[in-house]
Short mmCIF file of C-alpha atoms in Angstrom, two decimals:
data_model
loop_
_atom_site.label_atom_id
_atom_site.label_comp_id
_atom_site.label_asym_id
_atom_site.label_seq_id
_atom_site.Cartn_x
_atom_site.Cartn_y
_atom_site.Cartn_z
CA MET A 1 -0.11 0.01 -0.14
CA THR A 2 1.46 3.47 -0.67
CA PRO A 3 -0.79 6.04 1.00
CA PHE A 4 -1.00 9.78 0.73
CA ALA A 5 -3.15 12.15 2.44
CA ILE A 6 -4.67 15.09 -0.28
CA ALA A 7 -7.12 17.85 1.48
CA GLY A 8 -9.32 19.94 -0.78
CA VAL A 9 -10.87 23.02 0.39
CA GLN A 10 -13.98 24.18 -1.17
CA MET A 11 -14.58 28.16 0.40
CA TYR A 12 -16.61 31.10 -0.55
CA VAL A 13 -14.40 33.10 -2.85
CA ASN A 14 -14.65 36.95 -3.44
CA ALA A 15 -14.55 38.76 -6.93
CA LEU A 16 -13.60 42.01 -5.75
CA GLN A 17 -11.60 41.44 -2.81
CA SER A 18 -8.44 39.16 -1.95
CA ASN A 19 -8.94 35.99 -0.44
CA VAL A 20 -5.50 35.00 0.39
CA ASP A 21 -5.68 35.71 4.06
CA GLY A 22 -9.16 33.43 4.20
CA MET A 23 -6.77 30.87 2.12
CA ILE A 24 -4.41 31.19 4.82
CA HIS A 25 -6.76 30.92 7.93
CA ARG A 26 -8.66 27.70 6.50
CA LEU A 27 -5.17 25.95 5.91
CA ASP A 28 -4.32 26.59 9.19
CA ILE A 29 -7.82 25.14 10.74
CA LEU A 30 -7.30 22.27 7.96
CA MET A 31 -3.93 21.17 9.68
CA ALA A 32 -4.87 21.73 13.00
CA ARG A 33 -7.77 19.72 12.85
CA PHE A 34 -6.06 16.95 10.59
CA PRO A 35 -2.38 17.18 11.05
CA TRP A 36 -1.77 14.01 9.00
CA THR A 37 -2.57 15.96 5.83
CA GLN A 38 0.23 15.70 3.27
CA MET A 39 -0.96 18.18 0.36
CA VAL A 40 -3.83 20.51 -0.01
CA LEU A 41 -5.58 21.80 -2.99
CA PHE A 42 -7.65 24.87 -3.38
CA SER A 43 -10.00 25.57 -6.01
CA GLU A 44 -9.49 27.75 -9.30
CA LEU A 45 -8.61 31.17 -9.11
CA ALA A 46 -9.42 31.18 -5.30
CA PRO A 47 -6.79 34.06 -4.62
CA PHE A 48 -8.11 36.92 -6.27
CA GLY A 49 -11.46 35.46 -8.05
CA PRO A 50 -12.70 35.56 -11.34
CA LEU A 51 -11.61 38.69 -13.00
CA ASP A 52 -8.12 39.29 -14.87
CA ARG A 53 -8.26 43.02 -13.91
CA TYR A 54 -6.16 41.66 -10.71
CA ALA A 55 -3.57 40.11 -12.98
CA LEU A 56 -0.17 40.19 -10.83
CA PRO A 57 3.12 39.83 -12.16
CA ALA A 58 4.81 36.23 -12.76
CA GLU A 59 6.83 37.08 -9.07
CA ASN A 60 5.09 38.43 -6.66
CA ASP A 61 4.35 39.07 -2.92
CA THR A 62 1.17 36.60 -2.44
CA LEU A 63 3.40 33.72 -3.81
CA GLU A 64 5.74 34.08 -1.21
CA VAL A 65 2.82 33.82 1.31
CA PHE A 66 2.06 30.55 -0.10
CA GLN A 67 5.40 29.65 0.03
CA ALA A 68 5.98 30.39 3.47
CA ALA A 69 2.73 28.48 4.25
CA ALA A 70 3.56 25.48 2.55
CA ARG A 71 6.87 25.72 4.85
CA LYS A 72 5.30 26.08 7.93
CA HIS A 73 2.91 23.34 7.52
CA ARG A 74 5.25 20.96 5.81
CA VAL A 75 3.08 19.99 2.91
CA TRP A 76 2.54 20.47 -0.71
CA LEU A 77 0.61 23.32 -1.44
CA ILE A 78 -1.67 23.94 -4.99
CA PRO A 79 -3.15 27.10 -3.99
CA GLY A 80 -5.91 27.13 -6.78
CA SER A 81 -4.76 29.48 -9.61
CA MET A 82 -4.56 32.94 -10.46
CA PHE A 83 -3.91 35.45 -12.90
CA LEU A 84 -0.52 35.94 -14.00
CA ARG A 85 0.60 38.32 -16.64
CA ASP A 86 3.88 37.01 -18.42
CA ALA A 87 6.82 39.33 -18.24
CA ALA A 88 8.10 38.45 -21.59
CA ASP A 89 4.69 38.65 -23.79
CA GLY A 90 2.80 40.72 -21.62
CA ARG A 91 -0.13 38.28 -22.09
CA ILE A 92 -2.20 37.09 -19.05
CA TYR A 93 -2.05 33.11 -18.22
CA ASN A 94 -4.76 31.29 -15.99
CA THR A 95 -1.30 29.92 -13.92
CA SER A 96 -1.56 27.10 -10.68
CA VAL A 97 1.70 26.83 -8.80
CA VAL A 98 3.02 23.56 -6.95
CA ILE A 99 5.09 24.18 -3.41
CA ASN A 100 6.56 21.26 -1.91
CA PRO A 101 7.40 20.88 1.81
CA GLU A 102 10.41 23.05 2.05
CA GLY A 103 8.15 26.08 0.43
CA GLU A 104 9.83 25.78 -2.95
CA ILE A 105 7.67 26.39 -6.20
CA ILE A 106 8.85 22.99 -8.33
CA ARG A 107 6.13 23.86 -11.26
CA ARG A 108 3.79 26.32 -12.61
CA TYR A 109 1.25 25.14 -14.87
CA ALA A 110 -0.99 27.67 -17.23
CA LYS A 111 -4.16 26.30 -18.13
CA MET A 112 -4.34 25.01 -21.69
CA PHE A 113 -8.02 25.59 -22.56
CA PRO A 114 -9.40 28.86 -21.24
CA PHE A 115 -13.15 28.68 -20.98
CA ARG A 116 -13.61 30.84 -24.65
CA PRO A 117 -15.44 32.41 -25.68
CA TYR A 118 -16.60 33.38 -21.98
CA GLU A 119 -12.94 33.70 -20.72
CA THR A 120 -11.67 36.01 -23.11
CA GLY A 121 -8.14 38.02 -22.82
CA VAL A 122 -6.89 35.21 -21.36
CA ALA A 123 -3.97 33.14 -23.24
CA ALA A 124 -3.51 29.21 -23.68
CA GLY A 125 -0.77 27.72 -21.92
CA THR A 126 1.49 25.00 -24.20
CA GLU A 127 3.50 23.15 -21.41
CA PHE A 128 1.95 19.95 -19.31
CA CYS A 129 2.47 19.75 -15.32
CA VAL A 130 3.78 16.72 -14.20
CA PHE A 131 5.84 16.06 -10.71
CA ASP A 132 7.07 13.46 -8.62
CA VAL A 133 6.40 13.04 -4.62
CA PRO A 134 9.28 11.38 -3.20
CA ASP A 135 8.45 7.46 -2.20
CA VAL A 136 4.76 8.46 -2.99
CA GLY A 137 3.98 8.62 -7.09
CA ARG A 138 3.45 10.93 -9.77
CA PHE A 139 1.05 13.53 -10.01
CA GLY A 140 -0.65 15.92 -12.86
CA LEU A 141 -2.22 19.34 -12.81
CA SER A 142 -4.68 20.29 -15.06
CA ILE A 143 -7.27 23.34 -14.65
CA CYS A 144 -11.22 23.06 -15.08
CA TYR A 145 -11.98 22.97 -18.73
CA ASP A 146 -9.11 21.39 -19.88
CA ILE A 147 -10.67 18.01 -18.19
CA TRP A 148 -13.31 18.31 -21.12
CA PHE A 149 -10.63 17.33 -23.43
CA PRO A 150 -9.36 13.63 -22.83
CA GLU A 151 -6.20 14.57 -24.66
CA THR A 152 -4.89 16.35 -21.76
CA THR A 153 -5.13 13.72 -19.32
CA ARG A 154 -3.91 11.22 -22.27
CA GLN A 155 -0.68 12.85 -22.14
CA LEU A 156 -0.28 12.96 -18.34
CA THR A 157 -1.24 9.61 -17.83
CA SER A 158 0.94 8.47 -20.67
CA GLN A 159 3.36 9.87 -19.05
CA GLY A 160 2.66 8.06 -15.75
CA VAL A 161 0.51 10.62 -13.62
CA GLU A 162 -1.49 8.16 -11.03
CA VAL A 163 -3.19 11.62 -9.72
CA LEU A 164 -5.10 13.94 -11.39
CA LEU A 165 -5.30 17.14 -9.36
CA HIS A 166 -8.19 19.41 -11.13
CA PRO A 167 -9.09 22.62 -9.29
CA VAL A 168 -12.19 24.26 -10.77
CA LEU A 169 -14.24 27.31 -10.72
CA THR A 170 -17.96 26.26 -11.92
CA GLY A 171 -20.32 28.62 -11.00
CA THR A 172 -22.75 27.31 -14.15
CA THR A 173 -25.27 24.94 -14.76
CA ASP A 174 -23.00 22.04 -16.40
CA ARG A 175 -21.53 21.60 -13.02
CA ASP A 176 -23.31 18.00 -12.94
CA ALA A 177 -21.74 17.13 -16.59
CA GLU A 178 -18.47 18.31 -15.63
CA LEU A 179 -18.64 15.65 -12.29
CA ALA A 180 -19.81 12.83 -14.91
CA ILE A 181 -16.77 13.94 -17.17
CA ALA A 182 -14.70 13.50 -14.11
CA ARG A 183 -16.10 10.41 -13.23
CA ALA A 184 -15.46 9.22 -16.76
CA THR A 185 -11.82 10.29 -17.04
CA ALA A 186 -10.82 8.69 -13.57
CA ALA A 187 -12.18 5.44 -15.24
CA GLN A 188 -10.68 5.93 -18.57
CA PHE A 189 -7.29 6.65 -17.59
CA GLN A 190 -7.24 4.59 -14.47
CA CYS A 191 -6.21 7.67 -11.80
CA TYR A 192 -7.83 9.37 -9.09
CA ILE A 193 -9.27 12.65 -9.70
CA ILE A 194 -9.13 15.31 -7.00
CA ASP A 195 -11.46 17.92 -7.94
CA VAL A 196 -11.85 20.78 -6.08
CA ASN A 197 -14.65 23.77 -7.02
CA GLY A 198 -15.39 27.16 -5.10
CA LEU A 199 -18.46 28.70 -3.79
CA GLY A 200 -19.83 32.73 -4.02
CA ALA A 201 -17.77 33.90 -6.93
CA GLY A 202 -15.80 30.94 -7.32
CA GLY A 203 -18.26 28.19 -8.22
CA VAL A 204 -21.26 26.25 -6.73
CA GLY A 205 -19.08 23.78 -5.07
CA LYS A 206 -19.92 19.64 -5.41
CA SER A 207 -16.04 19.25 -5.06
CA CYS A 208 -15.16 15.54 -4.89
CA VAL A 209 -12.87 13.03 -5.18
CA ILE A 210 -12.84 9.81 -7.09
CA ASP A 211 -10.77 6.80 -7.44
CA PRO A 212 -9.69 4.65 -10.47
CA THR A 213 -12.91 2.91 -10.73
CA SER A 214 -14.81 5.50 -11.23
CA MET A 215 -15.74 5.23 -7.44
CA VAL A 216 -16.60 8.72 -5.43
CA LEU A 217 -14.83 8.87 -2.42
CA HIS A 218 -16.07 11.98 -1.46
CA GLN A 219 -18.83 14.72 -2.77
CA SER A 220 -19.29 18.14 -1.23
CA ALA A 221 -22.64 19.97 -1.50
CA GLY A 222 -22.85 23.81 -1.41
CA GLN A 223 -21.13 24.86 1.53
CA GLU A 224 -18.07 25.39 2.81
CA ASP A 225 -15.78 21.84 3.29
CA MET A 226 -12.14 20.86 3.93
CA PHE A 227 -11.93 17.43 3.10
CA PRO A 228 -8.78 15.30 3.66
CA ILE A 229 -8.83 11.50 1.92
CA GLU A 230 -5.86 9.30 2.07
CA VAL A 231 -5.55 7.56 -1.44
CA ASP A 232 -3.94 4.43 -2.33
CA LEU A 233 -1.46 4.70 -5.20
CA SER A 234 -0.84 1.13 -5.25
CA MET A 235 -4.49 0.59 -6.37
CA VAL A 236 -3.75 2.56 -9.32
CA ARG A 237 -0.66 0.25 -10.31
CA ARG A 238 -2.41 -2.81 -9.94
CA GLN A 239 -5.39 -1.93 -11.76
CA ARG A 240 -3.18 -0.40 -14.68
CA GLU A 241 -1.86 -3.97 -14.60
CA THR A 242 -4.68 -6.16 -14.28
CA GLY A 243 -7.68 -3.80 -15.13
CA MET A 244 -10.38 -2.18 -13.49
CA LYS A 245 -12.03 -5.39 -11.47
CA GLY A 246 -9.76 -7.48 -13.30
CA LEU A 247 -11.00 -6.38 -16.41
CA GLY A 248 -10.52 -3.44 -18.91
CA GLN A 249 -6.18 -2.66 -18.82
CA VAL A 250 -7.38 0.03 -20.91
CA LEU A 251 -3.73 2.35 -20.81
CA LYS A 252 -2.19 -1.08 -22.63
CA SER A 253 -4.81 -1.50 -24.95
CA PHE A 254 -4.23 2.52 -26.15
CA ARG A 255 -0.33 1.37 -26.19
CA ASP A 256 -0.80 -1.43 -28.37
CA ARG A 257 -3.49 0.16 -30.73
CA SER A 258 -3.44 -0.78 -34.38
CA THR A 259 -4.14 2.45 -35.34
CA ASP A 260 -3.05 6.32 -35.24
CA PHE A 261 -5.53 8.98 -35.43
CA SER A 262 -4.96 11.32 -38.00
CA VAL A 263 -7.50 13.82 -36.46
CA TYR A 264 -4.33 15.26 -34.83
CA ASP A 265 -2.64 15.71 -38.04
CA ARG A 266 -4.06 19.16 -38.78
CA SER A 267 -3.16 19.11 -42.46
CA SER A 268 -4.85 15.31 -43.16
CA GLY A 269 -8.18 17.04 -43.69
CA THR A 270 -10.07 14.61 -41.27
CA ASP A 271 -11.18 17.30 -39.47
CA ALA A 272 -12.72 19.21 -42.11
CA TYR A 273 -16.17 19.02 -40.27
CA LEU A 274 -14.69 21.05 -37.47
CA GLN A 275 -14.20 24.42 -40.08
CA THR A 276 -18.20 23.82 -40.96
CA LEU A 277 -18.81 25.13 -37.06
CA GLY A 278 -18.70 28.65 -37.16
CA PRO A 279 -16.78 31.18 -35.37
CA LEU A 280 -15.95 30.42 -31.61
CA GLU A 281 -18.18 33.40 -30.16
CA THR A 282 -20.99 33.61 -27.72
CA PRO A 283 -24.20 32.87 -28.64
CA GLN A 284 -26.78 36.09 -28.98
CA GLN A 285 -30.63 36.24 -28.09
CA GLY A 286 -32.92 34.44 -30.56
CA SER A 287 -29.60 32.99 -31.89
CA ARG A 288 -30.42 29.97 -34.41
CA ALA A 289 -27.12 29.23 -35.29
CA GLY A 290 -26.22 25.43 -36.01
CA LEU A 291 -29.98 24.73 -36.86
CA HIS A 292 -29.41 25.68 -40.76
CA VAL A 293 -33.58 26.47 -41.37
CA ASP A 294 -35.02 29.75 -42.25
CA VAL A 295 -38.26 29.62 -40.34
CA PRO A 296 -40.75 32.54 -41.53
CA ALA A 297 -42.72 34.65 -38.82
CA GLN A 298 -46.20 33.13 -39.20
CA SER A 299 -49.72 35.32 -38.35
CA VAL A 300 -51.54 33.72 -35.77
CA PRO A 301 -55.40 34.32 -36.16
CA GLU A 302 -56.59 36.89 -32.91
CA VAL A 303 -58.67 34.76 -30.88
CA PRO A 304 -60.98 35.86 -28.30
CA ILE A 305 -59.58 35.83 -24.44
CA TYR A 306 -62.80 34.11 -23.15
CA LYS A 307 -63.74 30.30 -23.85
CA GLY A 308 -67.06 29.74 -26.09
CA THR A 309 -68.11 29.15 -29.34
CA GLU A 310 -66.99 31.89 -31.39
CA ALA A 311 -63.24 31.60 -30.20
CA ALA A 312 -63.80 27.58 -31.29
CA SER A 313 -65.45 28.70 -34.37
CA ASN A 314 -62.59 30.89 -35.74
CA LEU A 315 -59.88 28.45 -34.92
CA THR A 316 -62.08 25.66 -36.99
CA ASP A 317 -62.44 28.18 -40.01
CA SER A 318 -58.84 29.03 -40.23
CA GLN A 319 -57.88 25.19 -40.41
CA PRO A 320 -57.82 23.86 -43.81
CA ASP A 321 -59.74 20.84 -45.41
CA PHE A 322 -58.23 17.67 -45.32
CA ALA A 323 -59.65 14.58 -46.58
CA PRO A 324 -60.42 11.71 -44.05
CA GLU A 325 -57.55 9.20 -43.91
CA PRO A 326 -58.86 5.94 -45.16
CA MET A 327 -58.41 3.36 -43.03
CA PRO A 328 -57.21 -0.37 -43.55
CA ASN A 329 -59.49 -1.69 -41.69
CA PRO A 330 -63.43 -0.42 -42.28
CA THR A 331 -64.32 -1.21 -38.63
CA ALA A 332 -61.11 0.52 -37.16
CA GLY A 333 -61.82 2.36 -34.43
CA THR A 334 -65.54 2.13 -33.88
CA ALA A 335 -67.38 0.18 -30.80
CA SER A 336 -70.04 -2.16 -31.27
CA GLN A 337 -72.92 -1.36 -29.65
CA PRO A 338 -73.62 -2.36 -26.06
CA GLN A 339 -75.58 -5.30 -25.55
CA ALA A 340 -78.66 -4.92 -22.95
CA ALA A 341 -78.00 -6.88 -20.00
CA PRO A 342 -80.09 -9.86 -19.49
CA THR A 343 -82.67 -9.18 -17.02
CA PRO A 344 -82.02 -11.29 -13.89
CA ALA A 345 -84.56 -13.87 -12.57
CA PRO A 346 -86.39 -13.01 -9.64
CA VAL A 347 -85.59 -14.39 -6.54
CA ALA A 348 -87.86 -16.17 -4.01
CA ALA A 349 -88.20 -13.90 -1.26
CA GLN A 350 -87.17 -15.30 1.99
CA PRO A 351 -88.75 -15.09 5.26
CA ASN A 352 -85.48 -14.65 6.91
CA PRO A 353 -82.95 -13.11 5.09
CA PRO A 354 -79.13 -13.24 6.53
CA VAL A 355 -78.02 -10.07 8.54
CA LYS A 356 -74.85 -9.08 8.79
CA PRO A 357 -73.36 -8.98 12.21
CA GLY A 358 -73.88 -5.27 13.43
CA VAL A 359 -76.82 -4.04 11.10
CA LEU A 360 -80.08 -3.57 12.24
CA THR A 361 -82.73 -4.50 10.00
CA GLY A 362 -84.47 -1.72 8.18
CA SER A 363 -81.51 0.81 9.25
CA GLY A 364 -80.57 3.59 7.06
CA GLU A 365 -76.85 3.29 9.52
CA THR A 366 -74.27 0.80 8.70
CA SER A 367 -71.59 -0.04 10.85
CA SER A 368 -68.02 0.52 9.83
CA GLY A 369 -67.33 -2.55 11.45
#
């Protein structure tokens, strides 16, 4: 068994003020309550919220605060992500950092798939994030919308990643779909997934931890939560060797595939259909994009607002006349006339008919007996 304790922190995120002090406060509480925790993950954009106007330089004092906290508690710390401005090209990237227990930033990861067209003004990263925890295993990092593209997890797990750390900021109606994708990803790529969402301006919650069989080990609700879960990386290795429940060995099957996928060659023409889908833009009111139909406006006859024969006659007169549809069976849909029930034969009068106990003969009242 290779145990490792990872805690997610689902917290309320403000959009217009710093959340850094609140993150440090919750980290202190977490480590006081669960001192056996070895790694802590916050949600996407937890430090300063979802507005890129609060973007910071790539090197800043906030990172130093998180480094000191990791060093104080001797934990691996991924403080969600924040908007950082690249000094070289001036562009803003949604960036996560990985801080080791010595307080050193060992990796930086820029989100590969900003949530376009909504996340405009944010550049896409191009480098994957893989790191090793000594004597434990290999970890990878992706941010929110990245997981909707299985190629990102394919790349990470093909490099041996056993735990996918996934900070998210999902405050929209597709959170349930995202949870389904997280479970499917865990099974497809035989890895743990630590999926941490925020609250308020940071999301709708429902953070979760999923094991390589797609089993949900923990599911947060819609309130603040901190959840340390001890994962077993030997389970990942066993499953990758023998299959989930002794069945699908998907990583080895992909390795031994007999085909390559031309869709990834942009010059192959295989993805020609994708070029027909129109621009990547936000839908507008009344948009019929993608329907490829032209529906003319239809005038509706005015109908009195009250029920009655006048309204019914107007509606009837406006309908076109159609010939009755012939029936394959002339008698279909016709009911035979009901036969009169036979008159029962008279029953001979009994001098003393039986009486139900509790019922008085000749009385109109009966017992509920």
